[in-house]
Structures are given as structure tokens and as C-alpha cells.
PDB file of C-alpha atoms in Angstrom:
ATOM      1  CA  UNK A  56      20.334-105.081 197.480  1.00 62.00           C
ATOM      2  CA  UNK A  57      23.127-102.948 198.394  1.00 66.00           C
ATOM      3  CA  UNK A  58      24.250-102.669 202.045  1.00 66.00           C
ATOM      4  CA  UNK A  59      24.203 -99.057 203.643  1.00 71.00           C
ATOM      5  CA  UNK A  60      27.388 -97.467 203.589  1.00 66.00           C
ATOM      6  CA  UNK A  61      29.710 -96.660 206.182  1.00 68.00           C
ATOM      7  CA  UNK A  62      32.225 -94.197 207.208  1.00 70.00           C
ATOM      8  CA  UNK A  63      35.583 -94.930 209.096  1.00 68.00           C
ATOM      9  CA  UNK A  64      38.125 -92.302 209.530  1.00 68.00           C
ATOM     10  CA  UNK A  65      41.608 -93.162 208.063  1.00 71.00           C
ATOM     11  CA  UNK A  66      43.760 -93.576 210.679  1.00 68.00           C
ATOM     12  CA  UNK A  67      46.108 -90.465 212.133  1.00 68.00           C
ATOM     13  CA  UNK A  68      48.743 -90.958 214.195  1.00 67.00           C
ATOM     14  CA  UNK A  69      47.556 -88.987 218.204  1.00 65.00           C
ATOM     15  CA  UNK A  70      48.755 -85.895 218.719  1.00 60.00           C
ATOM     16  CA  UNK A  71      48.160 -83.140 221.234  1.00 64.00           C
ATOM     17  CA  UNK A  72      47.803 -79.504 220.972  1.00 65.00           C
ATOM     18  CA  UNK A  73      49.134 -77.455 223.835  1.00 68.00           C
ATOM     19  CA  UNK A  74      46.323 -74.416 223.731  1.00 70.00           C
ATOM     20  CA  UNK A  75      48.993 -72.755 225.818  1.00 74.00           C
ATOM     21  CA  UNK A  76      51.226 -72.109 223.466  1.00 74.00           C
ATOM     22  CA  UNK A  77      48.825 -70.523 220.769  1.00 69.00           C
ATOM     23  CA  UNK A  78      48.601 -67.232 222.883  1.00 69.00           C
ATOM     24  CA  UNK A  79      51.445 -67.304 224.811  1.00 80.00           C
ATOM     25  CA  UNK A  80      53.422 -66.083 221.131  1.00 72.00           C
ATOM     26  CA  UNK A  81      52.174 -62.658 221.289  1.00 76.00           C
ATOM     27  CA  UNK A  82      52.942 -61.983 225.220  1.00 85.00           C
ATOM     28  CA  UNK A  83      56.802 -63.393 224.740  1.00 86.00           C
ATOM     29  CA  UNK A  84      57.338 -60.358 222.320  1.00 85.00           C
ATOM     30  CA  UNK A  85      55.138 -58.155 224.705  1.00 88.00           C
ATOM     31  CA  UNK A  86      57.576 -59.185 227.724  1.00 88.00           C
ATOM     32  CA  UNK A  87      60.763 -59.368 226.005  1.00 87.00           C
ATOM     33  CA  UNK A  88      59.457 -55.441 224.606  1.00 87.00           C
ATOM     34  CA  UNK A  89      59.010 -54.375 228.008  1.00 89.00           C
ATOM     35  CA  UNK A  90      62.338 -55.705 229.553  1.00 89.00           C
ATOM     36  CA  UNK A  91      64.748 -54.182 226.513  1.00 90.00           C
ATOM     37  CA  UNK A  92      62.723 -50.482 227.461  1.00 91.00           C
ATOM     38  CA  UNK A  93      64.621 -49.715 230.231  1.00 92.00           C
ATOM     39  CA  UNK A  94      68.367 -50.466 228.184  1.00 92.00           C
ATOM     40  CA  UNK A  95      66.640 -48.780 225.182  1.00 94.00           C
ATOM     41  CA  UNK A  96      65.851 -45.746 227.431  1.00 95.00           C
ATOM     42  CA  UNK A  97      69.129 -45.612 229.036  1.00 94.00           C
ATOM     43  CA  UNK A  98      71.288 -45.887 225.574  1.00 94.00           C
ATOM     44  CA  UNK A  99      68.744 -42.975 224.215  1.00 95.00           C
ATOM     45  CA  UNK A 100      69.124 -40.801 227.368  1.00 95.00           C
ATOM     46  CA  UNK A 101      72.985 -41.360 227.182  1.00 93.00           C
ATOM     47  CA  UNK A 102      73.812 -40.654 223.371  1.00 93.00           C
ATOM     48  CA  UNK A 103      71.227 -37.494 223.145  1.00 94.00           C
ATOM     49  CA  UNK A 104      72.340 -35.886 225.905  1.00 93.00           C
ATOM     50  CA  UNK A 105      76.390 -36.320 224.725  1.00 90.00           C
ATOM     51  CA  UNK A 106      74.920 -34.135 221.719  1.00 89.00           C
ATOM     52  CA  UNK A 107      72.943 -31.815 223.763  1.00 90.00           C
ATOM     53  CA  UNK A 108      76.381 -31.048 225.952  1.00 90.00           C
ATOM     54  CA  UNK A 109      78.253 -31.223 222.853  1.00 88.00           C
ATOM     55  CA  UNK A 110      80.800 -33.774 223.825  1.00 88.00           C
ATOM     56  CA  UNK A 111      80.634 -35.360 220.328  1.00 83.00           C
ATOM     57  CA  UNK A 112      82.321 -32.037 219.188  1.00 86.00           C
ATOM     58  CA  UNK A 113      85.229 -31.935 221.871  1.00 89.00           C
ATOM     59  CA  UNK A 114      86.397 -35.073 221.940  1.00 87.00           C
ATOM     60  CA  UNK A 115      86.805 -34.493 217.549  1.00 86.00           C
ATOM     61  CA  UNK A 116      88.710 -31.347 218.672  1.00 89.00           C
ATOM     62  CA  UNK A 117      90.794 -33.378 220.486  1.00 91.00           C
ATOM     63  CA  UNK A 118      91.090 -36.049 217.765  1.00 91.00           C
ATOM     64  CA  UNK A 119      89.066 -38.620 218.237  1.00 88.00           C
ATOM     65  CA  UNK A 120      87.453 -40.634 215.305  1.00 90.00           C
ATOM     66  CA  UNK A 121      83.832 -40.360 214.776  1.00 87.00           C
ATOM     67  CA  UNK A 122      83.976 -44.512 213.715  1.00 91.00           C
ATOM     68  CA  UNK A 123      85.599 -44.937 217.019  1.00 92.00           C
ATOM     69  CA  UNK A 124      83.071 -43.127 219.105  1.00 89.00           C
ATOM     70  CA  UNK A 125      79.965 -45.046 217.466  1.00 88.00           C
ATOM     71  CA  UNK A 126      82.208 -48.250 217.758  1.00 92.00           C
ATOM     72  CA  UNK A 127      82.126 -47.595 221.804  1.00 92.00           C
ATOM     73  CA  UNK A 128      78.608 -47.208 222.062  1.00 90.00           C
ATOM     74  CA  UNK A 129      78.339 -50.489 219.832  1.00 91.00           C
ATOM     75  CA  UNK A 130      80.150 -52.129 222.700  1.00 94.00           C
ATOM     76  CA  UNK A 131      79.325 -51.289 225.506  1.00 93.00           C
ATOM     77  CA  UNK A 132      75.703 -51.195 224.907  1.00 93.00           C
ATOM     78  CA  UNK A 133      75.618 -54.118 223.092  1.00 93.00           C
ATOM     79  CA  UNK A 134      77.074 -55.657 225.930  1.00 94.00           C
ATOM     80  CA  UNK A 135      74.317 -55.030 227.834  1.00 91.00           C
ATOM     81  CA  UNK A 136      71.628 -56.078 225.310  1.00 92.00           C
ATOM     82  CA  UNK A 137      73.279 -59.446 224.052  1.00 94.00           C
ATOM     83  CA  UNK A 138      73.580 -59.897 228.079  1.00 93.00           C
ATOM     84  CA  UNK A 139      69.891 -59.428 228.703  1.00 90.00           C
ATOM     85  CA  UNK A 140      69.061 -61.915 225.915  1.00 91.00           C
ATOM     86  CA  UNK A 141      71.252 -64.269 226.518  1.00 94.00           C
ATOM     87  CA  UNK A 142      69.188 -64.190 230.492  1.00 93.00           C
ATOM     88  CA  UNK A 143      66.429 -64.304 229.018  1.00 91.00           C
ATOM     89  CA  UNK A 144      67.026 -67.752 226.408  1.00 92.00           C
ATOM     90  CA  UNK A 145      68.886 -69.435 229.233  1.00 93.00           C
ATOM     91  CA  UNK A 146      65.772 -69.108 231.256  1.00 91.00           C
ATOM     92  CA  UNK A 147      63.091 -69.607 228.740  1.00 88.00           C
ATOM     93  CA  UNK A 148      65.068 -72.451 226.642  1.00 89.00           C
ATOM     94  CA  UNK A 149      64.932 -75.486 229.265  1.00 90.00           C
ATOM     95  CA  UNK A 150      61.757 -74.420 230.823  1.00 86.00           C
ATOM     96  CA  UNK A 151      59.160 -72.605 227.727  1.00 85.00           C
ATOM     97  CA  UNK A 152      60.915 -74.027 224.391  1.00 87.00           C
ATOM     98  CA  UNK A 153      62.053 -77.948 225.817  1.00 87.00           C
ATOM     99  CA  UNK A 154      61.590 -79.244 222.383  1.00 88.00           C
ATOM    100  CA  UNK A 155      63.025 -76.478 220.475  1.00 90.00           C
ATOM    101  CA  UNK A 156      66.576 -76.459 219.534  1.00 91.00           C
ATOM    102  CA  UNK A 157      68.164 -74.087 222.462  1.00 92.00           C
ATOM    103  CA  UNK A 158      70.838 -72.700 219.834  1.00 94.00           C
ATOM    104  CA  UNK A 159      67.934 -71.301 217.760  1.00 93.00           C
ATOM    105  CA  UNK A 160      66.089 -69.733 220.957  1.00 93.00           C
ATOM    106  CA  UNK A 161      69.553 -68.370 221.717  1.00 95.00           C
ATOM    107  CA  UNK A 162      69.816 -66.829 218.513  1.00 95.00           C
ATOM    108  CA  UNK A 163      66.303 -65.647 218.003  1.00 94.00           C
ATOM    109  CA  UNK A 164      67.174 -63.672 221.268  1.00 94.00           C
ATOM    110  CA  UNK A 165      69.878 -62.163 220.705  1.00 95.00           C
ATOM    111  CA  UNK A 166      69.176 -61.063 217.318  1.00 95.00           C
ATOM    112  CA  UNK A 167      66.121 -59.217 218.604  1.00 94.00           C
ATOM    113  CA  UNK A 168      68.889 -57.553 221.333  1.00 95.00           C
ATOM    114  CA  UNK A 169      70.834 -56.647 218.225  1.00 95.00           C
ATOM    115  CA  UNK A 170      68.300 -55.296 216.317  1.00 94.00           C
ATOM    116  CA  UNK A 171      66.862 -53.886 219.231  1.00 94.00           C
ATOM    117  CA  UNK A 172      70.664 -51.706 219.510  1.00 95.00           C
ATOM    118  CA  UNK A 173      70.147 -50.406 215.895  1.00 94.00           C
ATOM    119  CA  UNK A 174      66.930 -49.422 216.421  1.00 95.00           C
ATOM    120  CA  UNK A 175      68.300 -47.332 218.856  1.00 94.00           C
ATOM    121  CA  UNK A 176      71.069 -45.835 216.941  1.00 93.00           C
ATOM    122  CA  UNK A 177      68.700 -44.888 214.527  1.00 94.00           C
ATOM    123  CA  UNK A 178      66.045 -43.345 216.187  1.00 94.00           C
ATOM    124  CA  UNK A 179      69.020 -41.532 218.405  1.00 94.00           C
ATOM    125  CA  UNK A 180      69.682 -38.303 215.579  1.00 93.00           C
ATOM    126  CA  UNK A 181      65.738 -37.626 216.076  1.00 94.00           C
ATOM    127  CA  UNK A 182      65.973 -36.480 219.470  1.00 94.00           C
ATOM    128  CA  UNK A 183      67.400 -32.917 220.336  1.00 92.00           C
ATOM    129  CA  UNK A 184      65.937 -33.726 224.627  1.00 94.00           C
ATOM    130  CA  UNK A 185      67.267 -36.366 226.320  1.00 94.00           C
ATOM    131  CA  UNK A 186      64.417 -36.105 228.238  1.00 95.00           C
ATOM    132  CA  UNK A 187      61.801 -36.803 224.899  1.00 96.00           C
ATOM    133  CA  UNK A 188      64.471 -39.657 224.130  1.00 95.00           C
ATOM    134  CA  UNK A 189      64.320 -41.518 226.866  1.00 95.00           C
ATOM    135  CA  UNK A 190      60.325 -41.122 227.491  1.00 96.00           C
ATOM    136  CA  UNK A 191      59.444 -41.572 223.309  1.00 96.00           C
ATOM    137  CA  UNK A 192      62.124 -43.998 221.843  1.00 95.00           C
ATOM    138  CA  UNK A 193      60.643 -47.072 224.435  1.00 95.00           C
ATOM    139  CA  UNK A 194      57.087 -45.454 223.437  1.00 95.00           C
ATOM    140  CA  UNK A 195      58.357 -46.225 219.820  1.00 95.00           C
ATOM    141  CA  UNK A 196      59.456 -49.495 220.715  1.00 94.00           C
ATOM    142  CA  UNK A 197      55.937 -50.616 222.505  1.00 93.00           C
ATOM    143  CA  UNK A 198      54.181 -49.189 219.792  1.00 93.00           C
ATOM    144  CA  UNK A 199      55.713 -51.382 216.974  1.00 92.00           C
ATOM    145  CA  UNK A 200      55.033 -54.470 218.816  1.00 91.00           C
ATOM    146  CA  UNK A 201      51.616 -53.367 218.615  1.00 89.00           C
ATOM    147  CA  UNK A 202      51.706 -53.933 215.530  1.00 88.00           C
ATOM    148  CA  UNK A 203      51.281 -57.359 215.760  1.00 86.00           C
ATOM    149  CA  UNK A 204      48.089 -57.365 216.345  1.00 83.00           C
ATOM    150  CA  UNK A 205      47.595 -56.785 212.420  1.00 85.00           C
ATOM    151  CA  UNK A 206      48.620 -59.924 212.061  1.00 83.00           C
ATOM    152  CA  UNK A 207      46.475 -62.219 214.472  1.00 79.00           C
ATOM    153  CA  UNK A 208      43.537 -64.094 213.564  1.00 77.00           C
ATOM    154  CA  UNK A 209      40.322 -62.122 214.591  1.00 75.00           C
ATOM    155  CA  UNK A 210      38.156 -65.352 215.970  1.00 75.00           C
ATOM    156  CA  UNK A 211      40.769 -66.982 217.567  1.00 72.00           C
ATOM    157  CA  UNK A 212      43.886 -64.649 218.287  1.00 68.00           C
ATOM    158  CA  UNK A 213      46.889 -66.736 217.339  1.00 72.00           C
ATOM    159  CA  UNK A 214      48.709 -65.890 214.214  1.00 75.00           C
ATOM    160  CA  UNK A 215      46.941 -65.610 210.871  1.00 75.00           C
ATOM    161  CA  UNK A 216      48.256 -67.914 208.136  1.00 75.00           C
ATOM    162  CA  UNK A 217      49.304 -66.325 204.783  1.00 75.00           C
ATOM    163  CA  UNK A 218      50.359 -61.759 204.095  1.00 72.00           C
ATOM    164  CA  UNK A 219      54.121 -63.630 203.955  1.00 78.00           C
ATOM    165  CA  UNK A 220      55.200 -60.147 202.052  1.00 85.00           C
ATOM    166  CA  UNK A 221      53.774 -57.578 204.866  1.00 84.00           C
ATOM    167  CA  UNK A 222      54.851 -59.884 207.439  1.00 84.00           C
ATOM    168  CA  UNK A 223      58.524 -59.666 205.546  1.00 86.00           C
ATOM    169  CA  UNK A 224      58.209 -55.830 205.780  1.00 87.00           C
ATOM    170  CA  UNK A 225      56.319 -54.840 209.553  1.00 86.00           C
ATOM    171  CA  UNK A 226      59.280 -57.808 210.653  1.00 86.00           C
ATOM    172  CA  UNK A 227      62.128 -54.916 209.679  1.00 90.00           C
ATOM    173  CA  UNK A 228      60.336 -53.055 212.685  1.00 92.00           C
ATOM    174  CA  UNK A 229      62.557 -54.876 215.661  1.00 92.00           C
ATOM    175  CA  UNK A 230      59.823 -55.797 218.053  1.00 92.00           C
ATOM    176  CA  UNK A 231      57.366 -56.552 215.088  1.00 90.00           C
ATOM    177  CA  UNK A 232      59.763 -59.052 213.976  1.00 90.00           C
ATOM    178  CA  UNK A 233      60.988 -60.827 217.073  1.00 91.00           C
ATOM    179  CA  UNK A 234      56.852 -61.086 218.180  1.00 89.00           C
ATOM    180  CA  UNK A 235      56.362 -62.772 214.960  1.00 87.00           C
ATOM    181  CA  UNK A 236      59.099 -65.470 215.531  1.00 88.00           C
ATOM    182  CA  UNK A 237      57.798 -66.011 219.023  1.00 88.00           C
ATOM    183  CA  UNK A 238      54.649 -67.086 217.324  1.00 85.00           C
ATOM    184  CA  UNK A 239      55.968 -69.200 215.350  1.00 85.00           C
ATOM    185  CA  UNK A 240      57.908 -70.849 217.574  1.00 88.00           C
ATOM    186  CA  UNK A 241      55.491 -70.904 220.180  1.00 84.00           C
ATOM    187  CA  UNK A 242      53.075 -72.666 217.339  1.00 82.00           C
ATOM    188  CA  UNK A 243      55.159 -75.039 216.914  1.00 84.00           C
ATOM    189  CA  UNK A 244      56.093 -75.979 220.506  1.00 84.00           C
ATOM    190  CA  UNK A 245      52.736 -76.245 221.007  1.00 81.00           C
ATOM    191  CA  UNK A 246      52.117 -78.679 218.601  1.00 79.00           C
ATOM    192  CA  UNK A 247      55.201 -81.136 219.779  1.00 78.00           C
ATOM    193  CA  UNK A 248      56.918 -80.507 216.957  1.00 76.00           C
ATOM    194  CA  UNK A 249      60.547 -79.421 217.556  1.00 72.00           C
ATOM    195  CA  UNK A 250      61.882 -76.512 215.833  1.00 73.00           C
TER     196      UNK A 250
END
């Protein structure tokens, strides 16, 4: 006779999934949305109503090169968005992301502050109120990260494997994009392995 079979599991090396980290994606880009509204709104208010007093106009009266003037508002607002992000990684780095590389959270957030700038820059010719820029261009902002949602698992809520080409395109949407590398970072910090 033959004796009964028997199944033993091939041996895996332990690991541990931090459940933590599997939702924890989508609020980073929910957070880090929130806390670039208020420099969005400012930069929005700031530009629209220089058009709405027509300063743009007098100061090329008086010579001034348009490249100039958009290079100044480059500056000194991207001065304040590379200085929120670079707040934000050197707080979430050491204490959220230990086993990810702190360069690549560094750069993940301040790309998102960059991006974050254009956005604003482009959505700054749509707005003849400075009033309706500063309430609708953070509106825009909240509303593209969620977006995201498209792209979360139904059961479970983290982020849904495969659509690699709409990911690609909804990530040209600033907040879209910096929500999905959250997730995937957080994914991976969650699962021990470094990034």
C-alpha cells in the first residue's frame, strides 16, 4: 500500500506587515494637500490681484521684462514651497519613512512643492477675482487628490495593482501624483522593505 500523503509548506523566510502603513498612503497626500492650500491660496490671491490692479502693465511701461517678473514669482514663492517640503521630509523622514532612503523622501517632497508652484502658475490666467482665486485654486487642488480614490482597491482600500497608463496620466495632476508615490512608499515601508 501507499502511505497517505502529506503537505509541508516550503519554507519562507518571516516577515511582518505593518497594516499601518497600507492606509496611511492616501492620508500623507491628503495632509501634505491641505498644508500647501494656504501657500497655494496666497500665491493665487497675490498674482490675480497684480492683474486685476494692473501692475503687470506699469511696471512694462516702465521697462521691466515680462521673463523677469514671472522669474520673481518663481523665487520667492518657490521659496516658500521648497521650504514647507523640506519641513515636512525632515519631520516625516526619521520618524514615518526610517527605512526609506531620506534623500528620496526629500525629493519626493519637494517635487510635489514644485509641481505644486506650476500648478499654480497655470491655473493663475483663469482667474479675473482674486477673491475666486484664492477660494477655487486650493478647491482645485483638494479636488485632484480626490482623485485618488479611483485608484484604491474597493475591499480593502490600499492601492490597486495594475492601470500603470492612467496612473501615468491622473499623476500629471500635482496632488494625484504625489498621493500615488506616498502609496507606494508607504507600501513598501510597511512591508520592511527599504525604498
Amino acid at each position: 500500500l501507499l502511505p497517505a500523503a502529506a503537505g509541508v509548506p516550503f519554507p519562507t523566510s518571516a516577515f511582518d506587515v505593518n497594516q499601518f502603513f497600507e492606509h496611511v498612503g492616501n492620508l500623507i497626500g491628503l495632509v501634505l494637500a491641505i498644508s500647501m492650500a494656504v501657500p497655494l491660496s496666497t500665491m493665487l490671491r497675490a498674482i490675480v490681484s497684480e492683474k486685476e490692479a494692473r501692475i503687470r502693465e506699469s511696471l512694462a511701461m516702465m521697462g521691466l521684462n515680462p521673463l523677469v517678473q514671472h522669474g520673481s514669482w518663481a523665487l520667492a514663492y518657490g521659496a516658500e514651497f521648497i521650504t514647507v517640503a523640506l519641513l515636512i521630509s525632515a519631520e516625516l523622514a526619521p520618524s514615518a519613512f526610517p527605512l526609506a532612503s531620506p534623500t528620496l523622501v526629500l525629493a519626493l517632497f519637494t517635487l510635489f512643492a514644485l509641481d505644486t508652484l506650476a500648478f499654480a502658475l497655470a491655473l493663475a490666467p483663469l482667474f479675473r477675482s482674486a477673491k475666486l482665486a484664492s477660494i477655487a485654486g486650493p478647491l482645485a487642488f483638494f479636488v485632484c487628490q480626490q482623485l485618488s480614490s479611483l485608484f484604491l482597491d474597493n475591499q480593502t482600500g490600499v492601492l490597486a495593482d495594475g492601470g500603470s497608463r492612467a496612473k501615468w496620466a491622473a499623476s500629471l495632476l500635482p496632488p494625484l501624483g504625489f498621493t500615488l508615490g506616498a502609496n507606494l512608499l508607504c507600501l513598501y515601508e510597511g512591508s520592511g522593505r527599504a525604498v
